[in-house]
JSON list of C-alpha atoms in Angstrom, two decimals:
[
{"chain": "A", "resi": 55, "resn": "MET", "atom": "CA", "xyz": [80.77, 136.24, -143.12]},
{"chain": "A", "resi": 56, "resn": "THR", "atom": "CA", "xyz": [81.28, 135.94, -139.39]},
{"chain": "A", "resi": 57, "resn": "ARG", "atom": "CA", "xyz": [84.41, 134.44, -137.89]},
{"chain": "A", "resi": 58, "resn": "ALA", "atom": "CA", "xyz": [82.39, 131.61, -136.33]},
{"chain": "A", "resi": 59, "resn": "PHE", "atom": "CA", "xyz": [80.86, 130.72, -139.69]},
{"chain": "A", "resi": 60, "resn": "SER", "atom": "CA", "xyz": [84.28, 130.88, -141.33]},
{"chain": "A", "resi": 61, "resn": "ILE", "atom": "CA", "xyz": [85.68, 128.52, -138.69]},
{"chain": "A", "resi": 62, "resn": "SER", "atom": "CA", "xyz": [82.78, 126.12, -139.22]},
{"chain": "A", "resi": 63, "resn": "LEU", "atom": "CA", "xyz": [83.45, 126.03, -142.95]},
{"chain": "A", "resi": 64, "resn": "ARG", "atom": "CA", "xyz": [87.14, 125.40, -142.33]},
{"chain": "A", "resi": 65, "resn": "LEU", "atom": "CA", "xyz": [86.32, 122.62, -139.89]},
{"chain": "A", "resi": 66, "resn": "THR", "atom": "CA", "xyz": [83.96, 120.98, -142.35]},
{"chain": "A", "resi": 67, "resn": "ALA", "atom": "CA", "xyz": [86.49, 121.19, -145.17]},
{"chain": "A", "resi": 68, "resn": "ALA", "atom": "CA", "xyz": [89.28, 119.86, -142.96]},
{"chain": "A", "resi": 69, "resn": "ALA", "atom": "CA", "xyz": [87.10, 117.07, -141.63]},
{"chain": "A", "resi": 70, "resn": "VAL", "atom": "CA", "xyz": [85.98, 115.97, -145.08]},
{"chain": "A", "resi": 71, "resn": "ALA", "atom": "CA", "xyz": [89.61, 115.87, -146.18]},
{"chain": "A", "resi": 72, "resn": "THR", "atom": "CA", "xyz": [90.53, 113.96, -143.03]},
{"chain": "A", "resi": 73, "resn": "LEU", "atom": "CA", "xyz": [87.73, 111.45, -143.47]},
{"chain": "A", "resi": 74, "resn": "ALA", "atom": "CA", "xyz": [88.55, 110.99, -147.14]},
{"chain": "A", "resi": 75, "resn": "VAL", "atom": "CA", "xyz": [92.13, 110.09, -146.26]},
{"chain": "A", "resi": 76, "resn": "LEU", "atom": "CA", "xyz": [90.94, 107.81, -143.47]},
{"chain": "A", "resi": 77, "resn": "SER", "atom": "CA", "xyz": [88.54, 106.05, -145.81]},
{"chain": "A", "resi": 78, "resn": "LEU", "atom": "CA", "xyz": [91.33, 105.43, -148.28]},
{"chain": "A", "resi": 79, "resn": "SER", "atom": "CA", "xyz": [94.03, 104.47, -145.81]},
{"chain": "A", "resi": 80, "resn": "GLY", "atom": "CA", "xyz": [91.97, 102.53, -143.29]},
{"chain": "A", "resi": 81, "resn": "CYS", "atom": "CA", "xyz": [94.02, 103.93, -140.40]},
{"chain": "A", "resi": 82, "resn": "LEU", "atom": "CA", "xyz": [94.36, 107.02, -138.29]},
{"chain": "A", "resi": 83, "resn": "TYR", "atom": "CA", "xyz": [96.64, 109.89, -139.24]},
{"chain": "A", "resi": 84, "resn": "ALA", "atom": "CA", "xyz": [100.30, 109.22, -138.57]},
{"chain": "A", "resi": 85, "resn": "GLN", "atom": "CA", "xyz": [100.39, 112.48, -136.63]},
{"chain": "A", "resi": 86, "resn": "ILE", "atom": "CA", "xyz": [98.17, 111.04, -133.93]},
{"chain": "A", "resi": 87, "resn": "PRO", "atom": "CA", "xyz": [100.48, 109.92, -131.12]},
{"chain": "A", "resi": 88, "resn": "THR", "atom": "CA", "xyz": [101.30, 106.26, -131.33]},
{"chain": "A", "resi": 89, "resn": "GLY", "atom": "CA", "xyz": [101.83, 103.79, -128.53]},
{"chain": "A", "resi": 90, "resn": "SER", "atom": "CA", "xyz": [99.77, 103.05, -125.48]},
{"chain": "A", "resi": 91, "resn": "PRO", "atom": "CA", "xyz": [100.19, 103.18, -121.71]},
{"chain": "A", "resi": 92, "resn": "SER", "atom": "CA", "xyz": [103.34, 101.40, -120.59]},
{"chain": "A", "resi": 93, "resn": "ASP", "atom": "CA", "xyz": [101.40, 98.53, -119.08]},
{"chain": "A", "resi": 94, "resn": "ALA", "atom": "CA", "xyz": [98.95, 98.28, -121.96]},
{"chain": "A", "resi": 95, "resn": "PRO", "atom": "CA", "xyz": [97.44, 94.88, -122.74]},
{"chain": "A", "resi": 96, "resn": "SER", "atom": "CA", "xyz": [98.38, 93.24, -126.00]},
{"chain": "A", "resi": 97, "resn": "ALA", "atom": "CA", "xyz": [96.32, 94.04, -129.09]},
{"chain": "A", "resi": 98, "resn": "GLY", "atom": "CA", "xyz": [92.81, 92.73, -129.05]},
{"chain": "A", "resi": 99, "resn": "THR", "atom": "CA", "xyz": [92.38, 92.53, -125.27]},
{"chain": "A", "resi": 100, "resn": "GLU", "atom": "CA", "xyz": [90.11, 95.53, -124.76]},
{"chain": "A", "resi": 101, "resn": "THR", "atom": "CA", "xyz": [87.68, 94.80, -121.96]},
{"chain": "A", "resi": 102, "resn": "ASP", "atom": "CA", "xyz": [83.92, 95.21, -121.66]},
{"chain": "A", "resi": 103, "resn": "ALA", "atom": "CA", "xyz": [84.18, 96.33, -118.01]},
{"chain": "A", "resi": 104, "resn": "PRO", "atom": "CA", "xyz": [86.64, 95.93, -115.16]},
{"chain": "A", "resi": 105, "resn": "ALA", "atom": "CA", "xyz": [86.13, 93.66, -112.19]},
{"chain": "A", "resi": 106, "resn": "ASP", "atom": "CA", "xyz": [86.77, 96.59, -109.88]},
{"chain": "A", "resi": 107, "resn": "GLY", "atom": "CA", "xyz": [86.80, 100.28, -110.61]},
{"chain": "A", "resi": 108, "resn": "PRO", "atom": "CA", "xyz": [87.09, 103.68, -109.00]},
{"chain": "A", "resi": 109, "resn": "SER", "atom": "CA", "xyz": [84.29, 105.18, -106.98]},
{"chain": "A", "resi": 110, "resn": "GLY", "atom": "CA", "xyz": [82.03, 107.85, -108.41]},
{"chain": "A", "resi": 111, "resn": "SER", "atom": "CA", "xyz": [79.84, 107.91, -111.48]},
{"chain": "A", "resi": 112, "resn": "THR", "atom": "CA", "xyz": [81.46, 110.72, -113.45]},
{"chain": "A", "resi": 113, "resn": "LEU", "atom": "CA", "xyz": [84.86, 111.76, -114.75]},
{"chain": "A", "resi": 114, "resn": "THR", "atom": "CA", "xyz": [84.56, 115.45, -115.51]},
{"chain": "A", "resi": 115, "resn": "PHE", "atom": "CA", "xyz": [87.47, 117.53, -116.72]},
{"chain": "A", "resi": 116, "resn": "ALA", "atom": "CA", "xyz": [88.00, 118.72, -113.15]},
{"chain": "A", "resi": 117, "resn": "GLU", "atom": "CA", "xyz": [87.75, 115.21, -111.71]},
{"chain": "A", "resi": 118, "resn": "GLY", "atom": "CA", "xyz": [90.38, 114.03, -114.16]},
{"chain": "A", "resi": 119, "resn": "LEU", "atom": "CA", "xyz": [92.91, 116.10, -112.26]},
{"chain": "A", "resi": 120, "resn": "ASP", "atom": "CA", "xyz": [92.35, 113.87, -109.22]},
{"chain": "A", "resi": 121, "resn": "LEU", "atom": "CA", "xyz": [93.63, 110.78, -111.03]},
{"chain": "A", "resi": 122, "resn": "THR", "atom": "CA", "xyz": [97.02, 109.41, -110.05]},
{"chain": "A", "resi": 123, "resn": "SER", "atom": "CA", "xyz": [99.70, 109.35, -112.71]},
{"chain": "A", "resi": 124, "resn": "ASP", "atom": "CA", "xyz": [99.64, 105.55, -112.93]},
{"chain": "A", "resi": 125, "resn": "THR", "atom": "CA", "xyz": [95.87, 105.25, -113.45]},
{"chain": "A", "resi": 126, "resn": "TYR", "atom": "CA", "xyz": [95.20, 103.02, -116.45]},
{"chain": "A", "resi": 127, "resn": "ILE", "atom": "CA", "xyz": [92.60, 104.34, -118.88]},
{"chain": "A", "resi": 128, "resn": "GLU", "atom": "CA", "xyz": [91.34, 102.52, -121.96]},
{"chain": "A", "resi": 129, "resn": "TRP", "atom": "CA", "xyz": [88.37, 101.98, -124.18]},
{"chain": "A", "resi": 130, "resn": "GLY", "atom": "CA", "xyz": [86.08, 99.11, -123.33]},
{"chain": "A", "resi": 131, "resn": "ASP", "atom": "CA", "xyz": [84.91, 97.07, -126.29]},
{"chain": "A", "resi": 132, "resn": "GLY", "atom": "CA", "xyz": [81.15, 96.85, -125.98]},
{"chain": "A", "resi": 133, "resn": "LEU", "atom": "CA", "xyz": [80.58, 96.90, -129.74]},
{"chain": "A", "resi": 134, "resn": "VAL", "atom": "CA", "xyz": [82.17, 93.46, -130.08]},
{"chain": "A", "resi": 135, "resn": "VAL", "atom": "CA", "xyz": [78.97, 91.89, -128.75]},
{"chain": "A", "resi": 136, "resn": "ASP", "atom": "CA", "xyz": [76.59, 94.15, -130.68]},
{"chain": "A", "resi": 137, "resn": "ASP", "atom": "CA", "xyz": [75.34, 92.42, -133.83]},
{"chain": "A", "resi": 138, "resn": "GLY", "atom": "CA", "xyz": [74.67, 95.82, -135.38]},
{"chain": "A", "resi": 139, "resn": "TRP", "atom": "CA", "xyz": [78.41, 96.40, -135.71]},
{"chain": "A", "resi": 140, "resn": "LYS", "atom": "CA", "xyz": [81.30, 94.60, -137.36]},
{"chain": "A", "resi": 141, "resn": "ILE", "atom": "CA", "xyz": [85.08, 95.01, -137.25]},
{"chain": "A", "resi": 142, "resn": "VAL", "atom": "CA", "xyz": [86.26, 96.96, -140.28]},
{"chain": "A", "resi": 143, "resn": "ALA", "atom": "CA", "xyz": [89.91, 97.30, -139.26]},
{"chain": "A", "resi": 144, "resn": "PRO", "atom": "CA", "xyz": [91.40, 95.38, -136.31]},
{"chain": "A", "resi": 145, "resn": "ASP", "atom": "CA", "xyz": [93.80, 96.88, -133.78]},
{"chain": "A", "resi": 146, "resn": "ASP", "atom": "CA", "xyz": [96.68, 98.34, -135.77]},
{"chain": "A", "resi": 147, "resn": "GLY", "atom": "CA", "xyz": [99.18, 98.02, -132.94]},
{"chain": "A", "resi": 148, "resn": "ASN", "atom": "CA", "xyz": [99.27, 101.79, -132.49]},
{"chain": "A", "resi": 149, "resn": "GLY", "atom": "CA", "xyz": [96.09, 102.13, -130.45]},
{"chain": "A", "resi": 150, "resn": "GLY", "atom": "CA", "xyz": [93.65, 102.41, -133.34]},
{"chain": "A", "resi": 151, "resn": "TRP", "atom": "CA", "xyz": [90.85, 100.18, -134.61]},
{"chain": "A", "resi": 152, "resn": "THR", "atom": "CA", "xyz": [87.60, 100.64, -136.52]},
{"chain": "A", "resi": 153, "resn": "TYR", "atom": "CA", "xyz": [84.07, 99.30, -136.32]},
{"chain": "A", "resi": 154, "resn": "GLY", "atom": "CA", "xyz": [81.40, 99.74, -138.96]},
{"chain": "A", "resi": 155, "resn": "THR", "atom": "CA", "xyz": [77.65, 99.33, -138.93]},
{"chain": "A", "resi": 156, "resn": "VAL", "atom": "CA", "xyz": [76.51, 96.16, -140.66]},
{"chain": "A", "resi": 157, "resn": "ASP", "atom": "CA", "xyz": [74.51, 98.23, -143.14]},
{"chain": "A", "resi": 158, "resn": "GLY", "atom": "CA", "xyz": [77.70, 100.02, -144.18]},
{"chain": "A", "resi": 159, "resn": "THR", "atom": "CA", "xyz": [76.44, 103.53, -143.46]},
{"chain": "A", "resi": 160, "resn": "CYS", "atom": "CA", "xyz": [78.71, 104.49, -140.54]},
{"chain": "A", "resi": 161, "resn": "THR", "atom": "CA", "xyz": [82.17, 103.80, -139.18]},
{"chain": "A", "resi": 162, "resn": "ALA", "atom": "CA", "xyz": [83.58, 104.47, -135.72]},
{"chain": "A", "resi": 163, "resn": "ARG", "atom": "CA", "xyz": [87.35, 104.84, -135.53]},
{"chain": "A", "resi": 164, "resn": "PHE", "atom": "CA", "xyz": [88.70, 104.50, -132.01]},
{"chain": "A", "resi": 165, "resn": "TRP", "atom": "CA", "xyz": [92.11, 105.56, -130.71]},
{"chain": "A", "resi": 166, "resn": "GLN", "atom": "CA", "xyz": [93.82, 105.34, -127.34]},
{"chain": "A", "resi": 167, "resn": "GLY", "atom": "CA", "xyz": [97.41, 106.20, -126.53]},
{"chain": "A", "resi": 168, "resn": "HIS", "atom": "CA", "xyz": [99.97, 108.62, -125.17]},
{"chain": "A", "resi": 169, "resn": "THR", "atom": "CA", "xyz": [99.57, 112.33, -125.87]},
{"chain": "A", "resi": 170, "resn": "THR", "atom": "CA", "xyz": [103.30, 112.87, -126.30]},
{"chain": "A", "resi": 171, "resn": "ASP", "atom": "CA", "xyz": [102.89, 114.62, -129.66]},
{"chain": "A", "resi": 172, "resn": "VAL", "atom": "CA", "xyz": [99.85, 116.65, -128.62]},
{"chain": "A", "resi": 173, "resn": "ALA", "atom": "CA", "xyz": [100.20, 120.23, -127.38]},
{"chain": "A", "resi": 174, "resn": "VAL", "atom": "CA", "xyz": [98.52, 119.47, -124.06]},
{"chain": "A", "resi": 175, "resn": "VAL", "atom": "CA", "xyz": [97.95, 122.13, -121.43]},
{"chain": "A", "resi": 176, "resn": "PRO", "atom": "CA", "xyz": [99.09, 120.72, -118.06]},
{"chain": "A", "resi": 177, "resn": "GLY", "atom": "CA", "xyz": [96.23, 120.67, -115.61]},
{"chain": "A", "resi": 178, "resn": "ASP", "atom": "CA", "xyz": [93.59, 121.45, -118.24]},
{"chain": "A", "resi": 179, "resn": "ASP", "atom": "CA", "xyz": [91.90, 118.33, -119.62]},
{"chain": "A", "resi": 180, "resn": "SER", "atom": "CA", "xyz": [89.38, 120.39, -121.61]},
{"chain": "A", "resi": 181, "resn": "ALA", "atom": "CA", "xyz": [91.93, 122.46, -123.53]},
{"chain": "A", "resi": 182, "resn": "SER", "atom": "CA", "xyz": [94.08, 119.38, -124.01]},
{"chain": "A", "resi": 183, "resn": "SER", "atom": "CA", "xyz": [91.10, 117.50, -125.45]},
{"chain": "A", "resi": 184, "resn": "ASP", "atom": "CA", "xyz": [90.72, 120.34, -127.96]},
{"chain": "A", "resi": 185, "resn": "ALA", "atom": "CA", "xyz": [94.39, 119.84, -128.78]},
{"chain": "A", "resi": 186, "resn": "ILE", "atom": "CA", "xyz": [93.73, 116.19, -129.69]},
{"chain": "A", "resi": 187, "resn": "LEU", "atom": "CA", "xyz": [90.95, 117.36, -132.02]},
{"chain": "A", "resi": 188, "resn": "GLY", "atom": "CA", "xyz": [93.43, 119.80, -133.50]},
{"chain": "A", "resi": 189, "resn": "VAL", "atom": "CA", "xyz": [95.78, 116.93, -134.30]},
{"chain": "A", "resi": 190, "resn": "LEU", "atom": "CA", "xyz": [92.94, 114.97, -135.90]},
{"chain": "A", "resi": 191, "resn": "LEU", "atom": "CA", "xyz": [91.90, 117.95, -138.01]},
{"chain": "A", "resi": 192, "resn": "GLN", "atom": "CA", "xyz": [95.44, 119.26, -138.55]},
{"chain": "A", "resi": 193, "resn": "MET", "atom": "CA", "xyz": [94.37, 122.67, -137.26]},
{"chain": "A", "resi": 194, "resn": "PRO", "atom": "CA", "xyz": [95.60, 124.93, -134.44]},
{"chain": "A", "resi": 195, "resn": "THR", "atom": "CA", "xyz": [93.88, 124.32, -131.13]},
{"chain": "A", "resi": 196, "resn": "ALA", "atom": "CA", "xyz": [92.84, 127.98, -131.08]},
{"chain": "A", "resi": 197, "resn": "ASP", "atom": "CA", "xyz": [90.68, 127.32, -134.15]},
{"chain": "A", "resi": 198, "resn": "ILE", "atom": "CA", "xyz": [89.10, 124.23, -132.59]},
{"chain": "A", "resi": 199, "resn": "THR", "atom": "CA", "xyz": [87.98, 125.66, -129.25]},
{"chain": "A", "resi": 200, "resn": "PRO", "atom": "CA", "xyz": [85.33, 128.17, -130.45]},
{"chain": "A", "resi": 201, "resn": "PRO", "atom": "CA", "xyz": [83.16, 125.72, -132.44]},
{"chain": "A", "resi": 202, "resn": "ALA", "atom": "CA", "xyz": [83.81, 122.68, -130.21]},
{"chain": "A", "resi": 203, "resn": "THR", "atom": "CA", "xyz": [81.25, 121.66, -127.62]},
{"chain": "A", "resi": 204, "resn": "THR", "atom": "CA", "xyz": [81.40, 119.54, -124.49]},
{"chain": "A", "resi": 205, "resn": "GLY", "atom": "CA", "xyz": [79.99, 116.04, -124.86]},
{"chain": "A", "resi": 206, "resn": "GLU", "atom": "CA", "xyz": [80.50, 112.79, -123.04]},
{"chain": "A", "resi": 207, "resn": "PHE", "atom": "CA", "xyz": [81.63, 109.20, -123.26]},
{"chain": "A", "resi": 208, "resn": "SER", "atom": "CA", "xyz": [80.18, 106.55, -120.99]},
{"chain": "A", "resi": 209, "resn": "TYR", "atom": "CA", "xyz": [82.04, 105.84, -117.76]},
{"chain": "A", "resi": 210, "resn": "MET", "atom": "CA", "xyz": [82.85, 102.25, -116.78]},
{"chain": "A", "resi": 211, "resn": "ALA", "atom": "CA", "xyz": [79.74, 100.76, -118.46]},
{"chain": "A", "resi": 212, "resn": "GLY", "atom": "CA", "xyz": [77.72, 101.57, -121.55]},
{"chain": "A", "resi": 213, "resn": "GLY", "atom": "CA", "xyz": [74.79, 103.91, -121.07]},
{"chain": "A", "resi": 214, "resn": "ASN", "atom": "CA", "xyz": [76.28, 105.72, -118.10]},
{"chain": "A", "resi": 215, "resn": "GLY", "atom": "CA", "xyz": [77.66, 108.86, -119.70]},
{"chain": "A", "resi": 216, "resn": "GLY", "atom": "CA", "xyz": [79.75, 110.92, -117.29]},
{"chain": "A", "resi": 217, "resn": "VAL", "atom": "CA", "xyz": [83.15, 111.24, -119.01]},
{"chain": "A", "resi": 218, "resn": "GLU", "atom": "CA", "xyz": [83.38, 114.81, -120.27]},
{"chain": "A", "resi": 219, "resn": "THR", "atom": "CA", "xyz": [84.75, 115.19, -123.79]},
{"chain": "A", "resi": 220, "resn": "ARG", "atom": "CA", "xyz": [85.23, 117.85, -126.40]},
{"chain": "A", "resi": 221, "resn": "GLN", "atom": "CA", "xyz": [83.70, 117.31, -129.82]},
{"chain": "A", "resi": 222, "resn": "VAL", "atom": "CA", "xyz": [83.15, 118.87, -133.22]},
{"chain": "A", "resi": 223, "resn": "VAL", "atom": "CA", "xyz": [80.43, 117.89, -135.67]},
{"chain": "A", "resi": 224, "resn": "GLY", "atom": "CA", "xyz": [79.74, 118.67, -139.28]},
{"chain": "A", "resi": 225, "resn": "VAL", "atom": "CA", "xyz": [77.57, 117.99, -142.30]},
{"chain": "A", "resi": 226, "resn": "ASP", "atom": "CA", "xyz": [78.52, 117.66, -145.96]},
{"chain": "A", "resi": 227, "resn": "GLY", "atom": "CA", "xyz": [75.41, 116.86, -147.96]},
{"chain": "A", "resi": 228, "resn": "SER", "atom": "CA", "xyz": [74.09, 113.52, -146.73]},
{"chain": "A", "resi": 229, "resn": "ARG", "atom": "CA", "xyz": [77.35, 112.82, -144.91]},
{"chain": "A", "resi": 230, "resn": "THR", "atom": "CA", "xyz": [77.67, 113.67, -141.22]},
{"chain": "A", "resi": 231, "resn": "TRP", "atom": "CA", "xyz": [80.65, 113.31, -138.95]},
{"chain": "A", "resi": 232, "resn": "LEU", "atom": "CA", "xyz": [81.55, 113.70, -135.30]},
{"chain": "A", "resi": 233, "resn": "MET", "atom": "CA", "xyz": [84.99, 113.74, -133.70]},
{"chain": "A", "resi": 234, "resn": "ALA", "atom": "CA", "xyz": [85.20, 113.46, -129.93]},
{"chain": "A", "resi": 235, "resn": "ALA", "atom": "CA", "xyz": [88.26, 113.32, -127.70]},
{"chain": "A", "resi": 236, "resn": "ARG", "atom": "CA", "xyz": [89.31, 113.28, -124.07]},
{"chain": "A", "resi": 237, "resn": "ALA", "atom": "CA", "xyz": [92.78, 114.00, -122.77]},
{"chain": "A", "resi": 238, "resn": "PHE", "atom": "CA", "xyz": [93.88, 113.01, -119.28]},
{"chain": "A", "resi": 239, "resn": "THR", "atom": "CA", "xyz": [96.73, 115.34, -118.41]},
{"chain": "A", "resi": 240, "resn": "GLN", "atom": "CA", "xyz": [97.50, 113.62, -115.11]},
{"chain": "A", "resi": 241, "resn": "THR", "atom": "CA", "xyz": [98.24, 110.32, -116.87]},
{"chain": "A", "resi": 242, "resn": "GLY", "atom": "CA", "xyz": [99.50, 111.58, -120.22]},
{"chain": "A", "resi": 243, "resn": "VAL", "atom": "CA", "xyz": [97.04, 109.57, -122.30]},
{"chain": "A", "resi": 244, "resn": "GLY", "atom": "CA", "xyz": [94.03, 110.31, -124.44]},
{"chain": "A", "resi": 245, "resn": "LEU", "atom": "CA", "xyz": [91.08, 108.73, -126.20]},
{"chain": "A", "resi": 246, "resn": "SER", "atom": "CA", "xyz": [89.22, 109.67, -129.35]},
{"chain": "A", "resi": 247, "resn": "VAL", "atom": "CA", "xyz": [86.56, 108.40, -131.70]},
{"chain": "A", "resi": 248, "resn": "ILE", "atom": "CA", "xyz": [85.65, 109.55, -135.18]},
{"chain": "A", "resi": 249, "resn": "VAL", "atom": "CA", "xyz": [82.11, 108.71, -136.28]},
{"chain": "A", "resi": 250, "resn": "ASP", "atom": "CA", "xyz": [81.63, 109.06, -140.04]},
{"chain": "A", "resi": 251, "resn": "CYS", "atom": "CA", "xyz": [78.20, 108.41, -141.56]},
{"chain": "A", "resi": 252, "resn": "THR", "atom": "CA", "xyz": [77.56, 108.50, -145.30]},
{"chain": "A", "resi": 253, "resn": "ALA", "atom": "CA", "xyz": [73.86, 108.24, -144.46]},
{"chain": "A", "resi": 254, "resn": "GLY", "atom": "CA", "xyz": [72.16, 108.75, -141.14]},
{"chain": "A", "resi": 255, "resn": "ASP", "atom": "CA", "xyz": [73.07, 110.95, -138.19]},
{"chain": "A", "resi": 256, "resn": "ALA", "atom": "CA", "xyz": [76.58, 110.83, -136.71]},
{"chain": "A", "resi": 257, "resn": "GLU", "atom": "CA", "xyz": [75.42, 112.36, -133.43]},
{"chain": "A", "resi": 258, "resn": "ALA", "atom": "CA", "xyz": [72.66, 109.77, -133.04]},
{"chain": "A", "resi": 259, "resn": "THR", "atom": "CA", "xyz": [75.18, 107.05, -133.90]},
{"chain": "A", "resi": 260, "resn": "MET", "atom": "CA", "xyz": [77.55, 108.38, -131.23]},
{"chain": "A", "resi": 261, "resn": "ALA", "atom": "CA", "xyz": [74.71, 108.18, -128.72]},
{"chain": "A", "resi": 262, "resn": "LYS", "atom": "CA", "xyz": [74.19, 104.53, -129.67]},
{"chain": "A", "resi": 263, "resn": "ILE", "atom": "CA", "xyz": [77.91, 103.86, -129.27]},
{"chain": "A", "resi": 264, "resn": "ASN", "atom": "CA", "xyz": [77.78, 105.34, -125.78]},
{"chain": "A", "resi": 265, "resn": "GLU", "atom": "CA", "xyz": [74.96, 102.95, -124.94]},
{"chain": "A", "resi": 266, "resn": "GLU", "atom": "CA", "xyz": [77.25, 99.98, -125.69]},
{"chain": "A", "resi": 267, "resn": "ASN", "atom": "CA", "xyz": [80.78, 101.24, -125.17]},
{"chain": "A", "resi": 268, "resn": "ALA", "atom": "CA", "xyz": [82.56, 102.88, -122.24]},
{"chain": "A", "resi": 269, "resn": "VAL", "atom": "CA", "xyz": [85.81, 104.31, -120.95]},
{"chain": "A", "resi": 270, "resn": "VAL", "atom": "CA", "xyz": [87.33, 101.91, -118.43]},
{"chain": "A", "resi": 271, "resn": "VAL", "atom": "CA", "xyz": [89.47, 103.33, -115.62]},
{"chain": "A", "resi": 272, "resn": "THR", "atom": "CA", "xyz": [91.64, 101.15, -113.41]},
{"chain": "A", "resi": 273, "resn": "PRO", "atom": "CA", "xyz": [93.32, 102.88, -110.44]}
]
């Protein structure tokens, strides 16, 4: 058995355990850093898109290092107007909330908040994004990086893409899952989403989420 295959099996086992706990508890792991940026809006005020935003159409890992420390970063809430999704768990006050497809086959668990309890690497948004995945999967970052791939969230408006992320995916029978995260080391915050599908394709569902939902950045 190769090391890569062994890591993949460990990731799948850890993810299934994680998702099982999430399904039972209805909330994100307590280990995920709680709180939100100091000037965060009150619960339930996520925005679809800002009135004004930064220039550029991408936010790569390298471009994230150009952000100022007081840049405000949050999830938009494009799924609220999509009749294919419903709220499964409202904002829990700790930066987490969950949507589910109306047919009950998939959930999307969003988180935004400070990365205080994450082993971030200053000046390295990619490695720090892997560290968020490590918290989600309760695994060392060193075990996350080899199987993780670079994906993207949408930037400023759904369908744009452009925000580089790190992600891991897995399959357990008919169940598929995808965990994606982005750390912003200049601002000390991060975002993540866990897509869990008991039927269907988690990666295809993530693509649909990106069509409707975006990361909103306010300088």
